[in-house]
Amino acid sequence: MIRAATVNDVAEIRAMIRELAEYEHSAEQARATEEQLREAMFGEHPAVFALIAEDGETGETMGYALWFPHFSSWTGTRGMHLEDLYVRPRARGGGHGKALLASLAAICEQRGYERFEWWVLAWNQPTIDFYKSLGVDFLDEWRVCRLSGEPLRELAAEAPAVLDRS
């Protein structure tokens, strides 16, 4: 079963974020607190949304998807960025990942989102193979860029004054 996350799922989502980070060999980078996640998902201005995959018989949480809308200046439409897709190891192969992706695709269709995009680690061949089986296009000509930490602060310090006309 796939359902929208509720505020009562925040602790479980945080636990799965940690599990995902460990799987991706990046546990030290997963610093989000339950309070931060609660605010991001259920605060006055949600920044991100989540779906939960549950076992139909036991109700146990098997996985989650965390996503947010984005905008394409080329198409003039919104799209969806999938931040996290995670299915617990014991539940893999049970259809939960595909059900989460299908539910997200349905949200895209319902809202008129033309693009549904996400990243996958280059070494994660089982996941890449799964995505290929769904007909996913891999945009090999694009590179992910990230500016964080001290380089982010240094560049920000060079910013001219910005006039806010909102």
PDB file of C-alpha atoms in Angstrom:
ATOM      1  CA  MET A   1       0.000   0.000   0.000  1.00  0.00           C
ATOM      2  CA  ILE A   2       1.216   3.496  -0.850  1.00  0.00           C
ATOM      3  CA  ARG A   3      -0.037   6.481   1.127  1.00  0.00           C
ATOM      4  CA  ALA A   4       0.884  10.080   1.837  1.00  0.00           C
ATOM      5  CA  ALA A   5       3.124  10.478   4.859  1.00  0.00           C
ATOM      6  CA  THR A   6       1.681  11.983   8.014  1.00  0.00           C
ATOM      7  CA  VAL A   7       3.390  13.807  10.856  1.00  0.00           C
ATOM      8  CA  ASN A   8       3.343  10.483  12.730  1.00  0.00           C
ATOM      9  CA  ASP A   9       5.726   9.029  10.117  1.00  0.00           C
ATOM     10  CA  VAL A  10       8.541  11.509  10.715  1.00  0.00           C
ATOM     11  CA  ALA A  11      10.559   9.294  13.098  1.00  0.00           C
ATOM     12  CA  GLU A  12      10.309   6.340  10.726  1.00  0.00           C
ATOM     13  CA  ILE A  13      11.248   8.501   7.735  1.00  0.00           C
ATOM     14  CA  ARG A  14      14.290   9.773   9.608  1.00  0.00           C
ATOM     15  CA  ALA A  15      15.275   6.193  10.444  1.00  0.00           C
ATOM     16  CA  MET A  16      14.999   5.222   6.767  1.00  0.00           C
ATOM     17  CA  ILE A  17      17.022   8.285   5.722  1.00  0.00           C
ATOM     18  CA  ARG A  18      19.785   7.007   8.003  1.00  0.00           C
ATOM     19  CA  GLU A  19      19.466   3.514   6.498  1.00  0.00           C
ATOM     20  CA  LEU A  20      19.714   4.974   2.993  1.00  0.00           C
ATOM     21  CA  ALA A  21      22.757   7.052   3.958  1.00  0.00           C
ATOM     22  CA  GLU A  22      24.473   3.964   5.370  1.00  0.00           C
ATOM     23  CA  TYR A  23      23.708   2.025   2.163  1.00  0.00           C
ATOM     24  CA  GLU A  24      25.207   4.899   0.143  1.00  0.00           C
ATOM     25  CA  HIS A  25      28.326   4.977   2.386  1.00  0.00           C
ATOM     26  CA  SER A  26      27.462   8.501   3.570  1.00  0.00           C
ATOM     27  CA  ALA A  27      26.010   8.061   7.061  1.00  0.00           C
ATOM     28  CA  GLU A  28      27.959  11.049   8.411  1.00  0.00           C
ATOM     29  CA  GLN A  29      26.177  13.352   5.955  1.00  0.00           C
ATOM     30  CA  ALA A  30      22.640  12.436   7.073  1.00  0.00           C
ATOM     31  CA  ARG A  31      22.235  15.087   9.773  1.00  0.00           C
ATOM     32  CA  ALA A  32      18.549  16.013   9.420  1.00  0.00           C
ATOM     33  CA  THR A  33      16.704  15.937  12.727  1.00  0.00           C
ATOM     34  CA  GLU A  34      13.110  14.878  13.277  1.00  0.00           C
ATOM     35  CA  GLU A  35      12.271  18.503  14.037  1.00  0.00           C
ATOM     36  CA  GLN A  36      13.784  19.689  10.732  1.00  0.00           C
ATOM     37  CA  LEU A  37      11.929  16.995   8.788  1.00  0.00           C
ATOM     38  CA  ARG A  38       8.653  17.755  10.563  1.00  0.00           C
ATOM     39  CA  GLU A  39       8.967  21.435   9.667  1.00  0.00           C
ATOM     40  CA  ALA A  40      10.033  20.696   6.072  1.00  0.00           C
ATOM     41  CA  MET A  41       7.130  18.323   5.451  1.00  0.00           C
ATOM     42  CA  PHE A  42       4.348  19.622   7.675  1.00  0.00           C
ATOM     43  CA  GLY A  43       5.238  23.214   8.553  1.00  0.00           C
ATOM     44  CA  GLU A  44       3.455  26.324   7.353  1.00  0.00           C
ATOM     45  CA  HIS A  45       5.313  26.247   4.005  1.00  0.00           C
ATOM     46  CA  PRO A  46       6.175  22.609   3.178  1.00  0.00           C
ATOM     47  CA  ALA A  47       9.396  22.254   1.199  1.00  0.00           C
ATOM     48  CA  VAL A  48       9.128  18.533   0.559  1.00  0.00           C
ATOM     49  CA  PHE A  49       6.500  15.800   0.438  1.00  0.00           C
ATOM     50  CA  ALA A  50       6.648  12.079   1.171  1.00  0.00           C
ATOM     51  CA  LEU A  51       4.932   8.840   0.305  1.00  0.00           C
ATOM     52  CA  ILE A  52       5.115   5.733   2.465  1.00  0.00           C
ATOM     53  CA  ALA A  53       5.124   2.134   1.243  1.00  0.00           C
ATOM     54  CA  GLU A  54       3.528  -0.254   3.718  1.00  0.00           C
ATOM     55  CA  ASP A  55       3.204  -4.010   3.780  1.00  0.00           C
ATOM     56  CA  GLY A  56      -0.427  -4.713   2.933  1.00  0.00           C
ATOM     57  CA  GLU A  57      -0.767  -7.434   5.555  1.00  0.00           C
ATOM     58  CA  THR A  58       1.249  -6.155   8.520  1.00  0.00           C
ATOM     59  CA  GLY A  59       1.140  -2.388   7.978  1.00  0.00           C
ATOM     60  CA  GLU A  60       4.908  -2.316   8.497  1.00  0.00           C
ATOM     61  CA  THR A  61       6.736   0.529   6.762  1.00  0.00           C
ATOM     62  CA  MET A  62       8.747  -0.904   3.869  1.00  0.00           C
ATOM     63  CA  GLY A  63      10.010   2.274   2.221  1.00  0.00           C
ATOM     64  CA  TYR A  64       9.486   5.908   1.393  1.00  0.00           C
ATOM     65  CA  ALA A  65       9.845   8.486  -1.356  1.00  0.00           C
ATOM     66  CA  LEU A  66      10.698  12.119  -0.646  1.00  0.00           C
ATOM     67  CA  TRP A  67      10.021  14.652  -3.421  1.00  0.00           C
ATOM     68  CA  PHE A  68       9.506  18.317  -4.225  1.00  0.00           C
ATOM     69  CA  PRO A  69       8.303  20.306  -7.240  1.00  0.00           C
ATOM     70  CA  HIS A  70      10.718  22.187  -9.457  1.00  0.00           C
ATOM     71  CA  PHE A  71      10.320  24.408 -12.508  1.00  0.00           C
ATOM     72  CA  SER A  72      11.675  24.180 -16.064  1.00  0.00           C
ATOM     73  CA  SER A  73      12.308  27.478 -17.804  1.00  0.00           C
ATOM     74  CA  TRP A  74      12.417  25.571 -21.111  1.00  0.00           C
ATOM     75  CA  THR A  75       8.997  23.945 -20.844  1.00  0.00           C
ATOM     76  CA  GLY A  76       7.418  26.634 -18.674  1.00  0.00           C
ATOM     77  CA  THR A  77       6.021  23.931 -16.415  1.00  0.00           C
ATOM     78  CA  ARG A  78       6.639  22.381 -13.065  1.00  0.00           C
ATOM     79  CA  GLY A  79       8.207  18.994 -12.649  1.00  0.00           C
ATOM     80  CA  MET A  80       9.044  16.649  -9.813  1.00  0.00           C
ATOM     81  CA  HIS A  81      12.452  16.044  -8.252  1.00  0.00           C
ATOM     82  CA  LEU A  82      12.693  12.772  -6.356  1.00  0.00           C
ATOM     83  CA  GLU A  83      15.129  13.392  -3.517  1.00  0.00           C
ATOM     84  CA  ASP A  84      14.997   9.927  -1.934  1.00  0.00           C
ATOM     85  CA  LEU A  85      13.591   6.565  -2.928  1.00  0.00           C
ATOM     86  CA  TYR A  86      14.303   3.849  -0.404  1.00  0.00           C
ATOM     87  CA  VAL A  87      12.995   0.352   0.152  1.00  0.00           C
ATOM     88  CA  ARG A  88      14.266  -1.615   3.107  1.00  0.00           C
ATOM     89  CA  PRO A  89      16.504  -4.548   2.115  1.00  0.00           C
ATOM     90  CA  ARG A  90      14.086  -7.214   3.380  1.00  0.00           C
ATOM     91  CA  ALA A  91      11.326  -5.737   1.189  1.00  0.00           C
ATOM     92  CA  ARG A  92      13.290  -5.306  -2.045  1.00  0.00           C
ATOM     93  CA  GLY A  93      11.877  -7.191  -4.997  1.00  0.00           C
ATOM     94  CA  GLY A  94       8.386  -7.025  -3.519  1.00  0.00           C
ATOM     95  CA  GLY A  95       7.139  -4.254  -5.784  1.00  0.00           C
ATOM     96  CA  HIS A  96       7.328  -1.428  -3.240  1.00  0.00           C
ATOM     97  CA  GLY A  97       9.847   0.649  -5.208  1.00  0.00           C
ATOM     98  CA  LYS A  98       7.876   0.347  -8.422  1.00  0.00           C
ATOM     99  CA  ALA A  99       4.642   1.179  -6.575  1.00  0.00           C
ATOM    100  CA  LEU A 100       6.252   4.309  -5.085  1.00  0.00           C
ATOM    101  CA  LEU A 101       7.536   5.402  -8.508  1.00  0.00           C
ATOM    102  CA  ALA A 102       4.157   4.684 -10.140  1.00  0.00           C
ATOM    103  CA  SER A 103       2.406   6.743  -7.453  1.00  0.00           C
ATOM    104  CA  LEU A 104       4.819   9.628  -8.017  1.00  0.00           C
ATOM    105  CA  ALA A 105       4.284   9.368 -11.779  1.00  0.00           C
ATOM    106  CA  ALA A 106       0.527   9.555 -11.142  1.00  0.00           C
ATOM    107  CA  ILE A 107       1.037  12.734  -9.092  1.00  0.00           C
ATOM    108  CA  CYS A 108       2.991  14.174 -12.031  1.00  0.00           C
ATOM    109  CA  GLU A 109       0.167  13.318 -14.401  1.00  0.00           C
ATOM    110  CA  GLN A 110      -2.526  14.729 -12.078  1.00  0.00           C
ATOM    111  CA  ARG A 111      -0.647  18.018 -11.594  1.00  0.00           C
ATOM    112  CA  GLY A 112       0.541  18.462 -15.154  1.00  0.00           C
ATOM    113  CA  TYR A 113       4.221  18.014 -14.298  1.00  0.00           C
ATOM    114  CA  GLU A 114       6.102  17.278 -17.538  1.00  0.00           C
ATOM    115  CA  ARG A 115       9.317  15.988 -15.989  1.00  0.00           C
ATOM    116  CA  PHE A 116      10.033  13.501 -13.210  1.00  0.00           C
ATOM    117  CA  GLU A 117      13.735  13.526 -12.391  1.00  0.00           C
ATOM    118  CA  TRP A 118      16.159  12.134  -9.851  1.00  0.00           C
ATOM    119  CA  TRP A 119      19.773  11.084  -9.395  1.00  0.00           C
ATOM    120  CA  VAL A 120      21.267   7.635  -8.929  1.00  0.00           C
ATOM    121  CA  LEU A 121      24.776   6.789  -7.788  1.00  0.00           C
ATOM    122  CA  ALA A 122      26.937   5.515 -10.663  1.00  0.00           C
ATOM    123  CA  TRP A 123      28.019   2.435  -8.667  1.00  0.00           C
ATOM    124  CA  ASN A 124      24.459   1.337  -7.811  1.00  0.00           C
ATOM    125  CA  GLN A 125      24.032  -1.083 -10.724  1.00  0.00           C
ATOM    126  CA  PRO A 126      21.035  -3.020  -9.321  1.00  0.00           C
ATOM    127  CA  THR A 127      19.080   0.226  -9.035  1.00  0.00           C
ATOM    128  CA  ILE A 128      20.249   1.430 -12.445  1.00  0.00           C
ATOM    129  CA  ASP A 129      19.076  -1.864 -13.954  1.00  0.00           C
ATOM    130  CA  PHE A 130      15.705  -1.465 -12.203  1.00  0.00           C
ATOM    131  CA  TYR A 131      15.315   2.062 -13.590  1.00  0.00           C
ATOM    132  CA  LYS A 132      16.270   0.882 -17.086  1.00  0.00           C
ATOM    133  CA  SER A 133      13.522  -1.759 -16.881  1.00  0.00           C
ATOM    134  CA  LEU A 134      11.039   1.105 -16.403  1.00  0.00           C
ATOM    135  CA  GLY A 135      12.264   2.979 -19.479  1.00  0.00           C
ATOM    136  CA  VAL A 136      14.101   5.733 -17.592  1.00  0.00           C
ATOM    137  CA  ASP A 137      16.352   7.980 -19.699  1.00  0.00           C
ATOM    138  CA  PHE A 138      19.827   8.550 -18.269  1.00  0.00           C
ATOM    139  CA  LEU A 139      21.112  12.058 -19.004  1.00  0.00           C
ATOM    140  CA  ASP A 140      24.808  11.239 -19.177  1.00  0.00           C
ATOM    141  CA  GLU A 141      25.657  14.583 -20.762  1.00  0.00           C
ATOM    142  CA  TRP A 142      24.676  16.441 -17.562  1.00  0.00           C
ATOM    143  CA  ARG A 143      26.853  16.699 -14.455  1.00  0.00           C
ATOM    144  CA  VAL A 144      25.555  17.352 -10.938  1.00  0.00           C
ATOM    145  CA  CYS A 145      27.065  20.491  -9.387  1.00  0.00           C
ATOM    146  CA  ARG A 146      27.226  21.169  -5.655  1.00  0.00           C
ATOM    147  CA  LEU A 147      28.536  24.160  -3.751  1.00  0.00           C
ATOM    148  CA  SER A 148      28.576  23.799   0.038  1.00  0.00           C
ATOM    149  CA  GLY A 149      30.573  24.535   3.162  1.00  0.00           C
ATOM    150  CA  GLU A 150      33.364  27.073   3.005  1.00  0.00           C
ATOM    151  CA  PRO A 151      33.267  27.557  -0.805  1.00  0.00           C
ATOM    152  CA  LEU A 152      29.550  28.412  -0.526  1.00  0.00           C
ATOM    153  CA  ARG A 153      30.244  30.917   2.249  1.00  0.00           C
ATOM    154  CA  GLU A 154      33.135  32.466   0.296  1.00  0.00           C
ATOM    155  CA  LEU A 155      31.042  32.957  -2.836  1.00  0.00           C
ATOM    156  CA  ALA A 156      28.129  34.345  -0.817  1.00  0.00           C
ATOM    157  CA  ALA A 157      30.477  36.905   0.736  1.00  0.00           C
ATOM    158  CA  GLU A 158      31.138  38.274  -2.780  1.00  0.00           C
ATOM    159  CA  ALA A 159      27.445  38.900  -3.521  1.00  0.00           C
ATOM    160  CA  PRO A 160      26.399  42.435  -4.401  1.00  0.00           C
ATOM    161  CA  ALA A 161      23.467  43.927  -2.537  1.00  0.00           C
ATOM    162  CA  VAL A 162      20.223  42.480  -3.872  1.00  0.00           C
ATOM    163  CA  LEU A 163      17.160  44.650  -4.112  1.00  0.00           C
ATOM    164  CA  ASP A 164      14.095  42.703  -2.947  1.00  0.00           C
ATOM    165  CA  ARG A 165      11.045  43.767  -4.968  1.00  0.00           C
ATOM    166  CA  SER A 166       8.694  41.030  -3.792  1.00  0.00           C
TER     167      SER A 166
END
